[in-house]
Short mmCIF file of C-alpha atoms in Angstrom, two decimals:
data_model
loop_
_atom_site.label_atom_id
_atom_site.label_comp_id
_atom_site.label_asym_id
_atom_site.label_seq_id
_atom_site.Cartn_x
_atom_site.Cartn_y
_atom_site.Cartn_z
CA UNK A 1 -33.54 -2.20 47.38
CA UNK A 2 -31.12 -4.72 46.33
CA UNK A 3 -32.18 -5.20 43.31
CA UNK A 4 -32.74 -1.67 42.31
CA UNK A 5 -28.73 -1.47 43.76
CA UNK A 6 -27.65 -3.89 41.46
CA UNK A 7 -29.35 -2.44 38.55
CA UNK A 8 -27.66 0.53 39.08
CA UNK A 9 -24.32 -0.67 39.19
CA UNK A 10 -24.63 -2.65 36.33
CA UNK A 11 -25.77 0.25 34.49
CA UNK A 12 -22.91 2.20 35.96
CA UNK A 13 -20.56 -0.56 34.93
CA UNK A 14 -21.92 0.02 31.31
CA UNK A 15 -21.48 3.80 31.10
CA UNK A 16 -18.03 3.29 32.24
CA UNK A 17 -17.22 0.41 30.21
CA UNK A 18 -18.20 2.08 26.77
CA UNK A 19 -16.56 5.28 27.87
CA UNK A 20 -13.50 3.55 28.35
CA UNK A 21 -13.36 1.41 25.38
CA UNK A 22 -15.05 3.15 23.37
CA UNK A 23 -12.45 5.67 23.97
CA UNK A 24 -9.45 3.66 23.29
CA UNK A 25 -11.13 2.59 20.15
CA UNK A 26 -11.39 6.37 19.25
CA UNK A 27 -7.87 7.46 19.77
CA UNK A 28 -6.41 3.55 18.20
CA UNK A 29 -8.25 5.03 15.03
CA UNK A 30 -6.70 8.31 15.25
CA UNK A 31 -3.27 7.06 15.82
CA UNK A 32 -3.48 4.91 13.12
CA UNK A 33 -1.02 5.92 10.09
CA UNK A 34 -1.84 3.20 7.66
CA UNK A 35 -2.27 4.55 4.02
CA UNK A 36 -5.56 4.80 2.61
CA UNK A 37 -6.64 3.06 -0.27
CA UNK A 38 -7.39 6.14 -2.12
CA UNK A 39 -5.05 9.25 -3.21
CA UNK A 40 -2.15 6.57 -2.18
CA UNK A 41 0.28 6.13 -4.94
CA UNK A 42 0.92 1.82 -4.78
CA UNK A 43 3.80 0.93 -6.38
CA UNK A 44 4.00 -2.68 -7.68
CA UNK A 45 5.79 -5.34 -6.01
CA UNK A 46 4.64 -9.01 -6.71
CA UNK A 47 3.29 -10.14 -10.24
CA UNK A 48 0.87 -13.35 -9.77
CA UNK A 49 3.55 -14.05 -6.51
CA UNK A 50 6.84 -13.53 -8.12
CA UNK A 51 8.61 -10.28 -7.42
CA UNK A 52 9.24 -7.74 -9.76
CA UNK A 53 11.62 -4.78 -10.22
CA UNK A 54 9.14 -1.95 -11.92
CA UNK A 55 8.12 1.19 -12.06
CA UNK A 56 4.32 -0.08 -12.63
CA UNK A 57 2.08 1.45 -10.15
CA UNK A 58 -1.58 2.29 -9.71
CA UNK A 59 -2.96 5.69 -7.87
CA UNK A 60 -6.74 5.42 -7.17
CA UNK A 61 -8.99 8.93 -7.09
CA UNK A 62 -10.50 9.80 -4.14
CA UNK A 63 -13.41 9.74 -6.17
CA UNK A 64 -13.17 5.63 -6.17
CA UNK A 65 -14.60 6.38 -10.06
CA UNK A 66 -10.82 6.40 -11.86
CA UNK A 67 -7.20 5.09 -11.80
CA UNK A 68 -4.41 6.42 -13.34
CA UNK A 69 -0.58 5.20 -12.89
CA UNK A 70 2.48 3.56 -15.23
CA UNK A 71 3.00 0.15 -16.43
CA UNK A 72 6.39 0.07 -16.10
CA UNK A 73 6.85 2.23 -19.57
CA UNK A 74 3.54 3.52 -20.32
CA UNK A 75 1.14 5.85 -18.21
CA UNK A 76 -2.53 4.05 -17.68
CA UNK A 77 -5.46 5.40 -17.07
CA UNK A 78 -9.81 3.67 -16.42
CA UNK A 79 -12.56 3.40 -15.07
CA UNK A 80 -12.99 1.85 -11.39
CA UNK A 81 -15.97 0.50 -9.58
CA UNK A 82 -15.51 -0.18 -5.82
CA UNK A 83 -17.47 -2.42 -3.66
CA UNK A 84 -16.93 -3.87 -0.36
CA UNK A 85 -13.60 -5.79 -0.81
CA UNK A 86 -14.79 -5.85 -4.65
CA UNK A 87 -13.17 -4.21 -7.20
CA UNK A 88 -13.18 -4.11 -10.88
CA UNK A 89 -10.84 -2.08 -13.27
CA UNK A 90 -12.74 -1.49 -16.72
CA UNK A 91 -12.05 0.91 -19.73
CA UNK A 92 -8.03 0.82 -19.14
CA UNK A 93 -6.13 2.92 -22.15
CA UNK A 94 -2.72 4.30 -22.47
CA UNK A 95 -0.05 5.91 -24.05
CA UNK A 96 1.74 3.54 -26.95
CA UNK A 97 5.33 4.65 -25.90
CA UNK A 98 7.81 1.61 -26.81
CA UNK A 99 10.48 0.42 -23.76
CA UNK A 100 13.10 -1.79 -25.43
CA UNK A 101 14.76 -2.82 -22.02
CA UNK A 102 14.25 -6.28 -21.84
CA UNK A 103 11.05 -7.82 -20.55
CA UNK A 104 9.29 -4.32 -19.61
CA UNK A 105 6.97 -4.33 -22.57
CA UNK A 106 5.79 -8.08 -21.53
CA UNK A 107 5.64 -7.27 -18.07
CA UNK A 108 3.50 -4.29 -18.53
CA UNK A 109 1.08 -6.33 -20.44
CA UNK A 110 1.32 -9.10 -17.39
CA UNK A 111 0.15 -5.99 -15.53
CA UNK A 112 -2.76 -4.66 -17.07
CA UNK A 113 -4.29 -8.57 -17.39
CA UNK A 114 -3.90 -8.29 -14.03
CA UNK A 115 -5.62 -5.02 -13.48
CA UNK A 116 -8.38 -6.60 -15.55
CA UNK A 117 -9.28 -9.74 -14.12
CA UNK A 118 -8.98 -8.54 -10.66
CA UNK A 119 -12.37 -8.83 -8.63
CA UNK A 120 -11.82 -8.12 -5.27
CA UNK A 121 -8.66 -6.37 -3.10
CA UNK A 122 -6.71 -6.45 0.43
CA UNK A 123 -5.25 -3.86 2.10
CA UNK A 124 -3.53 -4.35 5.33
CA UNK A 125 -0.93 -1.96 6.48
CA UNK A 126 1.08 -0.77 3.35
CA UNK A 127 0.66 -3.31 1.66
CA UNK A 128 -1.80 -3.36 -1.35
CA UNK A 129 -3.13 -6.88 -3.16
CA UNK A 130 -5.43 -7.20 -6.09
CA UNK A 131 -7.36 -10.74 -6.09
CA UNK A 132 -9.26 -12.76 -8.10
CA UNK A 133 -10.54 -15.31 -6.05
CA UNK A 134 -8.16 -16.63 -3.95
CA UNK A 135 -5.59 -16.16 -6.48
CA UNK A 136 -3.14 -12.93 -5.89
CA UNK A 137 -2.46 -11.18 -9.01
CA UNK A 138 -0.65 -8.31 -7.95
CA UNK A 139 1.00 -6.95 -4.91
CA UNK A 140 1.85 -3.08 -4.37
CA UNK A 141 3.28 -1.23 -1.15
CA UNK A 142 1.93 2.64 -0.74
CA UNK A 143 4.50 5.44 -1.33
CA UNK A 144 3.55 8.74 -1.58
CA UNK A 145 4.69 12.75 -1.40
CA UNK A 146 4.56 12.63 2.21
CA UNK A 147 6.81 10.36 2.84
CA UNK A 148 8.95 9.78 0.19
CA UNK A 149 8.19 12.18 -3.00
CA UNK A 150 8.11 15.74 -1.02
CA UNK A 151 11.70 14.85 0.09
CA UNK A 152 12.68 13.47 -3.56
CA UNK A 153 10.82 16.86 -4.55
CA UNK A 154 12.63 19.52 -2.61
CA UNK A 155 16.39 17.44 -3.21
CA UNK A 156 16.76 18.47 -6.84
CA UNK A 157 17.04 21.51 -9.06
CA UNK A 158 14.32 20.38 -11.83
CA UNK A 159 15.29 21.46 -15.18
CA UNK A 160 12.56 22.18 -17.43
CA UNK A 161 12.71 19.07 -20.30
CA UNK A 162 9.15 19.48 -22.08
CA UNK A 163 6.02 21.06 -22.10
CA UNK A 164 2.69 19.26 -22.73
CA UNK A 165 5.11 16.42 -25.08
CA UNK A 166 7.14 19.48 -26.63
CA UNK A 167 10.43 18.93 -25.98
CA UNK A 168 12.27 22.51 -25.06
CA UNK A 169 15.70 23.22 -26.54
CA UNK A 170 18.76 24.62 -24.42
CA UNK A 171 17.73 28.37 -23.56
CA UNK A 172 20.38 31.58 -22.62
CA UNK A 173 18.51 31.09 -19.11
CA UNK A 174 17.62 27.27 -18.56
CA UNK A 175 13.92 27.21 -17.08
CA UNK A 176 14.11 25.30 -13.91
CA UNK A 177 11.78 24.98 -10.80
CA UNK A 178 13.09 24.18 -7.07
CA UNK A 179 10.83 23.36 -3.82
CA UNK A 180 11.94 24.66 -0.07
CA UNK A 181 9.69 22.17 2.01
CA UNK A 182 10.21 24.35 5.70
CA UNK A 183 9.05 27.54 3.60
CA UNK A 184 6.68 25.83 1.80
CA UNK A 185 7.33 26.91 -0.98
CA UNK A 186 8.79 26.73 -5.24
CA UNK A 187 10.36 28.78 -7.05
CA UNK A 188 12.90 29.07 -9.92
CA UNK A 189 13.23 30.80 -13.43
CA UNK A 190 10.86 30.51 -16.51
CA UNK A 191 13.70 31.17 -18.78
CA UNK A 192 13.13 35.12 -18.86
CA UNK A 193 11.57 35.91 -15.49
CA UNK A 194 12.10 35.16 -11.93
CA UNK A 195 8.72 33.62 -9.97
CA UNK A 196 8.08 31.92 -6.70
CA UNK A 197 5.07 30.97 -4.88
CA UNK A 198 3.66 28.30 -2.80
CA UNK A 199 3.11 24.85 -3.25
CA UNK A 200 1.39 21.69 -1.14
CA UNK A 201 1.97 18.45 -2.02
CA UNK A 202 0.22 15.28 -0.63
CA UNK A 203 0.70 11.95 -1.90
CA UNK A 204 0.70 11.98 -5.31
CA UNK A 205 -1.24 14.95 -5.24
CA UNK A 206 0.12 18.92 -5.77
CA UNK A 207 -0.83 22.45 -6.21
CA UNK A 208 1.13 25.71 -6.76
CA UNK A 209 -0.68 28.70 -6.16
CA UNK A 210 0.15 32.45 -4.86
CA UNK A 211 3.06 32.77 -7.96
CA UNK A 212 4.76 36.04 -8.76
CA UNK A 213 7.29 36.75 -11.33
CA UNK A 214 9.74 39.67 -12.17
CA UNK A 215 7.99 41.51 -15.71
CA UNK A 216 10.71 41.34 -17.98
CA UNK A 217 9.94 40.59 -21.50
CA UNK A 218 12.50 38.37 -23.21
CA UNK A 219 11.78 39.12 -27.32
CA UNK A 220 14.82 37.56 -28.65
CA UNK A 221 13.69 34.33 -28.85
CA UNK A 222 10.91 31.81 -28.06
CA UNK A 223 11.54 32.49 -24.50
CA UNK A 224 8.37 34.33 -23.49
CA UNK A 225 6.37 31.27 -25.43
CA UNK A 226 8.07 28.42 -22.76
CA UNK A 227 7.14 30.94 -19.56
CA UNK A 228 3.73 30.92 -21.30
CA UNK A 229 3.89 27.05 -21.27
CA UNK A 230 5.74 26.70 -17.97
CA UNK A 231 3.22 28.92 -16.08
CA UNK A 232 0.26 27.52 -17.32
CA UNK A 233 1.26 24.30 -16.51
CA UNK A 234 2.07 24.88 -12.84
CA UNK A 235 -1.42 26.56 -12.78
CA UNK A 236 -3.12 23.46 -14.05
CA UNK A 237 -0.97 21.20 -11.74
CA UNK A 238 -2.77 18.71 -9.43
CA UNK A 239 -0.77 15.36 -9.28
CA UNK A 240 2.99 14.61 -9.89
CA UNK A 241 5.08 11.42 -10.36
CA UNK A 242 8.75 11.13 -9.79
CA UNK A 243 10.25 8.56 -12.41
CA UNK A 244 13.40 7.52 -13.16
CA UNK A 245 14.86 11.12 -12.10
CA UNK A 246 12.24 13.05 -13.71
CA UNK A 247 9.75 15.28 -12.48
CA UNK A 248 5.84 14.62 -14.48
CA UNK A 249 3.22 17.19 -13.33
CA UNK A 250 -0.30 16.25 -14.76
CA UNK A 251 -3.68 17.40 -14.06
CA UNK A 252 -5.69 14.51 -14.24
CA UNK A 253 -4.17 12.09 -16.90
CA UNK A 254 -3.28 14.87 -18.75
CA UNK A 255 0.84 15.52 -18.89
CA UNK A 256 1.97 18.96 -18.40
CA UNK A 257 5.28 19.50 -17.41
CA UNK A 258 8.38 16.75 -17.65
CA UNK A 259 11.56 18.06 -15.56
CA UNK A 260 15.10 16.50 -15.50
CA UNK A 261 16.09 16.49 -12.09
CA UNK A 262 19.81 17.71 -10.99
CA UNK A 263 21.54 18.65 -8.07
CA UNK A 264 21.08 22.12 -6.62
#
């Protein structure tokens, strides 16, 4: 009877223990707010150890099958295979803009060697490193529309600046677009018409959908061609960027919309 006692308890301890821990694994994981590798935008911070003052960063589909980002002047874009703790970035193109501030252009080319020889990664809290070996190549911390871009987005009254690389002259009625975070929601003027709508925005990540607009039809001028533009391209919308006080909406790697941002 002992014995058959004993096994009991120790059985009973068991239950109990995994309950227990078990448990406090569960709700440690749920608690946790540490950014996931993927749909995070990582901003660079070290170059091969030395810090750097950039606008390079990297934003990784949730896909784990493409990358897109900046390299300080230029937006990238490749192919990415991940493994466990392996990664390799292949197929990397992107735009030929030249930056003639001193040392960008070099640095950005420091970056994508970088981005190419790395073979494995580290993520630990916010903080993002690319390896190869036991060298560190580059270093990144995670921002994101959450925490810092939704608040950068609903701050400013975003001017409309260009549409799909066309550059859009000064208007009677200056498009704009503006973002009410409690509500939810953006609105503004395509130029001719009133619109608003809804809007959700994580990470890098955005969509507008539900838009109205007044039905006015503006004839004098190429007004009606920019709401076209402006329209579609909200439509299309599925990641932004915040830059240097501009506004990019993209779908995929694809610019759309380019805003100058202003106070309201």
């Amino acid at each position: 009877m002992n014995i058959g006692g004993n096994k009991m308890r120790v059985i009973f301890t068991a239950i109990i223990f995994t309950l227990l821990f078990g448990g406090m694994g569960l709700r440690t994981a749920e608690a946790s707010s540490d950014p996931s590798l993927f749909e995070t935008h990582w901003k660079l911070t070290h170059l091969n150890k030395k810090a750097v003052t950039s606008e390079a960063s990297i934003f990784i589909e949730e896909s784990r099958e493409r990358f897109t980002g900046s390299g300080g002047c230029n937006r990238i874009f490749g192919v990415l295979e991940i493994g466990e703790k392996a990664v390799q970035f292949s197929g990397a193109g992107s735009t030929r803009m030249a930056c003639l501030e001193d040392g960008v252009m070099q640095r950005e080319a420091e970056f994508l060697d970088a981005l190419q020889k790395a073979t494995s990664y580290k993520l630990k809290g916010s903080t993002l490193k690319l390896m190869n070996g036991r060298r560190e190549l580059a270093r990144f911390t995670a921002t994101g529309g959450i925490s810092t871009g939704d608040t950068e987005l609903e701050s400013k009254k975003w001017l409309l600046a260009s549409i799909k690389g066309t550059e859009v002259g000064e208007q009677e009625e200056q498009a704009f677009l503006v973002f009410d975070k409690e509500k939810a929601s953006a609105g503004g003027n395509s130029s001719c018409n009133s619109f608003g709508g809804s809007y959700e925005a994580k990470e890098a990540t955005i969509r507008f959908f539900d838009i109205i607009q007044t039905m006015r039809a503006c004839i004098e001028d190429d007004r009606m061609e920019i709401e076209r533009g402006f329209m579609s391209g909200l439509q299309e919308a599925n990641r932004y960027e915040i830059r240097e006080g501009r506004l990019h909406l993209f779908n995929g790697d694809t610019e759309l919309l380019v805003f100058t941002g202003t106070d309201k």
